[in-house]
Amino acid sequence: MDSVLLIVFSYLLGSILFGEHIAKLKGVDIRSVGSGNVGATNVGRVLGRKYAVLVFLLDAFKGFFPILLSRLYFGLDSWTTFFVGLACVLGHMYPIFHDFRGGKGVATASGVLLGVSPLTFLLSMIFWTLLVKLKGYVSLASMGSSLFATLLLLLQGYDYRVVFMSLFITMLIVYRHKDNIKRLLEGTEHRVRL
Ligand code: NKO
C-alpha cells in the first residue's frame, strides 16, 4: 500500500457528499433549504431524523474506513495516518466532485475519531448530546465536542501526530462554522430539540 495513494483515496472518498445525494433522491436541493449546509443536521431539518442518522453514518464512514486502512498498513502513530485523517475531512469540506463547496466536517471527523480511539469517540458523542440538550445549538455542540475530543486525546497521551491531527481538524471545523458563530453571537442561530 502506498501512502500517497491512500491519502488521495481518502480525499476522494471524503468528496462524496452523501447529504446532497440523498436529499436529491428525495427531490430536495439541500443547499437551498434550512442552513443550506449539506450535513446531517440540515438533512434532518428538512427530511426528518431517520435521514439525519443515515447521512451521519455514511459521512462518518468516510472518515472511519480510511483510518482503519491506514492503521492496518502504517500504524496509528504515523504521518500517513495524520494526513489520511486530514484528507478525509478536507475532502468533505472542499470536495472535488462538488466545485469544492462542501460541508462542515463534523460527522466525517467523528468517523476519524472512532477509528483512532473508540473510547474518545464515545465520550465526545456523550458530550455533544449533552451540549445539544443543554444549549439547543448543534453548531455549538459540534465545535465544543471537537475541542473536547482533542483535549481527551492529549490527556490520554496519544502520539503528538494524533493530537495535532485532531487539533487541525478542530480548527477547520470552527472555521467552517463561521456563519454559525456569527448567528450564535447575534442570537439568530437555529435551535433544535434532540
Ligand atoms: O446546518 O449549520 P447547521 O446548523 O451536521 O449544521 C451545523 C452542524 C454541522 O454538522 C453536522 C454533522 C452532525 C453530526 C453530529 C455527530 C456528533 C459527533 C460528535 C463527535 C465530534 C467529534 C469531532 C472529532 C474531532 C477530531 O454542526
CSV table of C-alpha atoms and ligand atoms in Angstrom, one decimal:
chain,number,residue,atom,x,y,z
A,1,MET,CA,0.0,0.0,0.0
A,2,ASP,CA,1.3,3.4,-1.0
A,3,SER,CA,0.9,6.3,1.4
A,4,VAL,CA,0.2,8.9,-1.2
A,5,LEU,CA,-2.4,6.7,-2.9
A,6,LEU,CA,-4.2,6.1,0.4
A,7,ILE,CA,-4.2,9.9,1.2
A,8,VAL,CA,-5.6,10.6,-2.3
A,9,PHE,CA,-8.2,7.9,-1.9
A,10,SER,CA,-9.2,9.4,1.5
A,11,TYR,CA,-9.7,12.8,0.0
A,12,LEU,CA,-11.8,11.4,-2.9
A,13,LEU,CA,-14.0,9.3,-0.6
A,14,GLY,CA,-14.4,12.4,1.6
A,15,SER,CA,-15.5,14.3,-1.5
A,16,ILE,CA,-18.7,12.3,-1.8
A,17,LEU,CA,-21.4,14.4,-0.2
A,18,PHE,CA,-24.0,11.8,0.9
A,19,GLY,CA,-26.3,14.5,2.3
A,20,GLU,CA,-26.6,16.2,-1.0
A,21,HIS,CA,-27.1,12.9,-2.9
A,22,ILE,CA,-29.7,11.5,-0.5
A,23,ALA,CA,-31.6,14.8,-0.4
A,24,LYS,CA,-31.6,14.9,-4.2
A,25,LEU,CA,-33.0,11.4,-4.3
A,26,LYS,CA,-35.9,12.7,-2.2
A,27,GLY,CA,-36.4,15.7,-4.6
A,28,VAL,CA,-34.8,18.3,-2.3
A,29,ASP,CA,-32.0,20.7,-3.1
A,30,ILE,CA,-30.3,20.7,0.3
A,31,ARG,CA,-28.3,23.9,-0.4
A,32,SER,CA,-31.5,26.0,-0.8
A,33,VAL,CA,-33.2,25.0,2.4
A,34,GLY,CA,-32.6,25.4,6.1
A,35,SER,CA,-29.0,26.5,6.8
A,36,GLY,CA,-28.1,25.5,3.2
A,37,ASN,CA,-25.5,23.0,4.6
A,38,VAL,CA,-25.0,19.5,3.2
A,39,GLY,CA,-24.6,17.9,6.6
A,40,ALA,CA,-26.7,15.5,8.7
A,41,THR,CA,-28.2,18.3,10.8
A,42,ASN,CA,-29.6,20.2,7.8
A,43,VAL,CA,-30.8,17.0,6.1
A,44,GLY,CA,-32.6,16.2,9.4
A,45,ARG,CA,-34.2,19.6,9.5
A,46,VAL,CA,-35.8,19.0,6.1
A,47,LEU,CA,-36.3,15.3,5.8
A,48,GLY,CA,-36.5,14.1,9.4
A,49,ARG,CA,-34.4,12.3,11.9
A,50,LYS,CA,-34.2,9.0,10.1
A,51,TYR,CA,-32.4,10.7,7.2
A,52,ALA,CA,-30.1,12.7,9.5
A,53,VAL,CA,-28.9,9.4,11.1
A,54,LEU,CA,-28.4,7.8,7.6
A,55,VAL,CA,-26.3,10.8,6.4
A,56,PHE,CA,-24.4,10.9,9.6
A,57,LEU,CA,-23.5,7.2,9.3
A,58,LEU,CA,-22.4,7.5,5.7
A,59,ASP,CA,-20.4,10.7,6.3
A,60,ALA,CA,-18.8,9.1,9.3
A,61,PHE,CA,-17.8,6.0,7.3
A,62,LYS,CA,-15.8,8.3,5.0
A,63,GLY,CA,-13.5,9.0,8.0
A,64,PHE,CA,-13.6,5.7,9.7
A,65,PHE,CA,-12.7,3.4,6.8
A,66,PRO,CA,-9.6,5.2,5.6
A,67,ILE,CA,-8.3,5.5,9.2
A,68,LEU,CA,-8.7,1.7,9.6
A,69,LEU,CA,-6.8,1.0,6.4
A,70,SER,CA,-4.1,3.5,7.4
A,71,ARG,CA,-3.8,1.9,10.9
A,72,LEU,CA,-3.5,-1.5,9.3
A,73,TYR,CA,-0.7,-0.6,6.9
A,74,PHE,CA,1.1,2.3,8.6
A,75,GLY,CA,0.0,2.2,12.2
A,76,LEU,CA,-1.8,4.9,14.2
A,77,ASP,CA,1.4,6.8,15.1
A,78,SER,CA,2.4,7.7,11.6
A,79,TRP,CA,2.4,10.8,9.3
A,80,THR,CA,0.4,8.8,6.8
A,81,THR,CA,-2.5,8.4,9.3
A,82,PHE,CA,-2.1,12.1,10.2
A,83,PHE,CA,-2.6,13.1,6.5
A,84,VAL,CA,-5.3,10.4,5.9
A,85,GLY,CA,-7.4,11.9,8.7
A,86,LEU,CA,-7.0,15.5,7.4
A,87,ALA,CA,-7.6,14.3,3.8
A,88,CYS,CA,-11.0,12.7,4.7
A,89,VAL,CA,-12.2,15.9,6.4
A,90,LEU,CA,-10.8,18.2,3.8
A,91,GLY,CA,-12.5,16.1,1.1
A,92,HIS,CA,-15.8,16.6,2.8
A,93,MET,CA,-15.2,20.4,3.3
A,94,TYR,CA,-13.7,21.1,-0.2
A,95,PRO,CA,-15.0,18.2,-2.4
A,96,ILE,CA,-13.6,17.9,-5.9
A,97,PHE,CA,-16.9,16.4,-7.1
A,98,HIS,CA,-18.9,19.4,-5.9
A,99,ASP,CA,-17.0,22.5,-7.0
A,100,PHE,CA,-15.1,22.5,-3.7
A,101,ARG,CA,-18.2,23.6,-1.9
A,102,GLY,CA,-18.7,21.1,0.9
A,103,GLY,CA,-19.9,20.7,4.5
A,104,LYS,CA,-18.6,21.4,8.0
A,105,GLY,CA,-16.8,18.1,8.5
A,106,VAL,CA,-18.2,17.1,11.9
A,107,ALA,CA,-19.6,13.7,11.0
A,108,THR,CA,-16.5,12.7,9.0
A,109,ALA,CA,-14.3,13.9,11.8
A,110,SER,CA,-16.2,11.8,14.2
A,111,GLY,CA,-15.6,8.8,12.0
A,112,VAL,CA,-11.9,9.6,12.0
A,113,LEU,CA,-12.1,9.8,15.8
A,114,LEU,CA,-13.9,6.4,16.0
A,115,GLY,CA,-11.0,4.9,14.0
A,116,VAL,CA,-8.4,6.5,16.3
A,117,SER,CA,-10.0,5.9,19.7
A,118,PRO,CA,-13.4,4.4,20.2
A,119,LEU,CA,-13.5,5.5,23.9
A,120,THR,CA,-12.7,9.1,23.0
A,121,PHE,CA,-15.4,8.9,20.3
A,122,LEU,CA,-18.0,7.6,22.8
A,123,LEU,CA,-17.2,10.3,25.4
A,124,SER,CA,-17.3,13.0,22.7
A,125,MET,CA,-20.7,11.8,21.5
A,126,ILE,CA,-22.0,12.0,25.0
A,127,PHE,CA,-20.5,15.5,25.4
A,128,TRP,CA,-22.1,16.5,22.1
A,129,THR,CA,-25.5,15.2,23.1
A,130,LEU,CA,-25.3,16.9,26.5
A,131,LEU,CA,-24.4,20.2,24.8
A,132,VAL,CA,-27.3,20.0,22.3
A,133,LYS,CA,-29.7,19.1,25.1
A,134,LEU,CA,-28.5,21.9,27.5
A,135,LYS,CA,-27.9,24.7,24.9
A,136,GLY,CA,-30.1,23.7,22.0
A,137,TYR,CA,-27.5,24.5,19.3
A,138,VAL,CA,-26.0,21.7,17.1
A,139,SER,CA,-23.2,24.0,15.8
A,140,LEU,CA,-22.0,24.9,19.3
A,141,ALA,CA,-22.1,21.2,20.3
A,142,SER,CA,-20.1,20.3,17.2
A,143,MET,CA,-17.4,22.9,17.8
A,144,GLY,CA,-17.3,22.2,21.6
A,145,SER,CA,-17.1,18.4,21.2
A,146,SER,CA,-14.3,18.6,18.7
A,147,LEU,CA,-12.2,20.7,21.1
A,148,PHE,CA,-13.2,18.3,23.9
A,149,ALA,CA,-12.0,15.3,21.8
A,150,THR,CA,-8.7,16.9,21.1
A,151,LEU,CA,-8.1,17.6,24.9
A,152,LEU,CA,-9.1,14.0,25.7
A,153,LEU,CA,-6.6,12.6,23.2
A,154,LEU,CA,-3.9,14.9,24.6
A,155,LEU,CA,-4.7,13.9,28.2
A,156,GLN,CA,-4.6,10.2,27.3
A,157,GLY,CA,-1.1,10.6,26.0
A,158,TYR,CA,-1.7,9.8,22.3
A,159,ASP,CA,1.1,10.4,19.9
A,160,TYR,CA,1.7,14.1,19.0
A,161,ARG,CA,0.8,13.4,15.4
A,162,VAL,CA,-2.7,12.1,16.5
A,163,VAL,CA,-3.2,15.1,18.8
A,164,PHE,CA,-2.1,17.6,16.1
A,165,MET,CA,-4.4,15.9,13.5
A,166,SER,CA,-7.3,16.3,15.9
A,167,LEU,CA,-6.3,20.0,16.6
A,168,PHE,CA,-6.1,20.9,12.9
A,169,ILE,CA,-9.4,19.2,12.2
A,170,THR,CA,-11.0,21.1,15.2
A,171,MET,CA,-9.6,24.4,13.8
A,172,LEU,CA,-11.0,23.6,10.3
A,173,ILE,CA,-14.4,22.7,11.9
A,174,VAL,CA,-14.5,26.0,13.8
A,175,TYR,CA,-13.5,27.9,10.6
A,176,ARG,CA,-16.3,26.2,8.6
A,177,HIS,CA,-18.8,27.2,11.3
A,178,LYS,CA,-18.0,30.9,10.9
A,179,ASP,CA,-21.6,31.8,9.8
A,180,ASN,CA,-23.0,29.8,12.7
A,181,ILE,CA,-20.7,31.7,15.1
A,182,LYS,CA,-22.0,35.0,13.7
A,183,ARG,CA,-25.6,33.8,14.2
A,184,LEU,CA,-24.8,32.5,17.7
A,185,LEU,CA,-23.4,35.9,18.7
A,186,GLU,CA,-26.4,37.7,17.1
A,187,GLY,CA,-28.8,35.2,18.8
A,188,THR,CA,-30.3,34.1,15.5
A,189,GLU,CA,-28.8,30.6,15.3
A,190,HIS,CA,-31.3,27.7,14.6
A,191,ARG,CA,-32.4,25.9,17.8
A,192,VAL,CA,-33.0,22.2,17.9
A,193,ARG,CA,-34.7,19.8,20.3
A,194,LEU,CA,-33.0,16.4,20.5
B,1,NKO,O1,-27.0,23.0,9.4
B,1,NKO,O2,-25.2,24.7,10.0
B,1,NKO,P1,-26.1,23.6,10.5
B,1,NKO,O3,-26.9,24.0,11.7
B,1,NKO,O4,-24.5,18.4,10.5
B,1,NKO,O5,-25.1,22.4,10.9
B,1,NKO,C1,-24.2,22.5,12.0
B,1,NKO,C2,-23.6,21.2,12.3
B,1,NKO,C3,-23.0,20.5,11.1
B,1,NKO,O6,-22.6,19.2,11.4
B,1,NKO,C4,-23.4,18.2,11.0
B,1,NKO,C5,-23.0,16.8,11.4
B,1,NKO,C6,-23.6,16.4,12.7
B,1,NKO,C7,-23.0,15.2,13.3
B,1,NKO,C8,-23.3,15.1,14.7
B,1,NKO,C9,-22.5,14.0,15.4
B,1,NKO,C10,-21.7,14.5,16.5
B,1,NKO,C11,-20.5,13.7,16.8
B,1,NKO,C12,-19.7,14.2,18.0
B,1,NKO,C13,-18.3,13.9,18.0
B,1,NKO,C14,-17.4,15.1,17.4
B,1,NKO,C15,-16.0,14.7,17.3
B,1,NKO,C16,-15.2,15.5,16.5
B,1,NKO,C17,-13.8,14.9,16.3
B,1,NKO,C18,-12.7,15.9,16.1
B,1,NKO,C19,-11.4,15.2,15.8
B,1,NKO,O7,-22.5,21.4,13.3
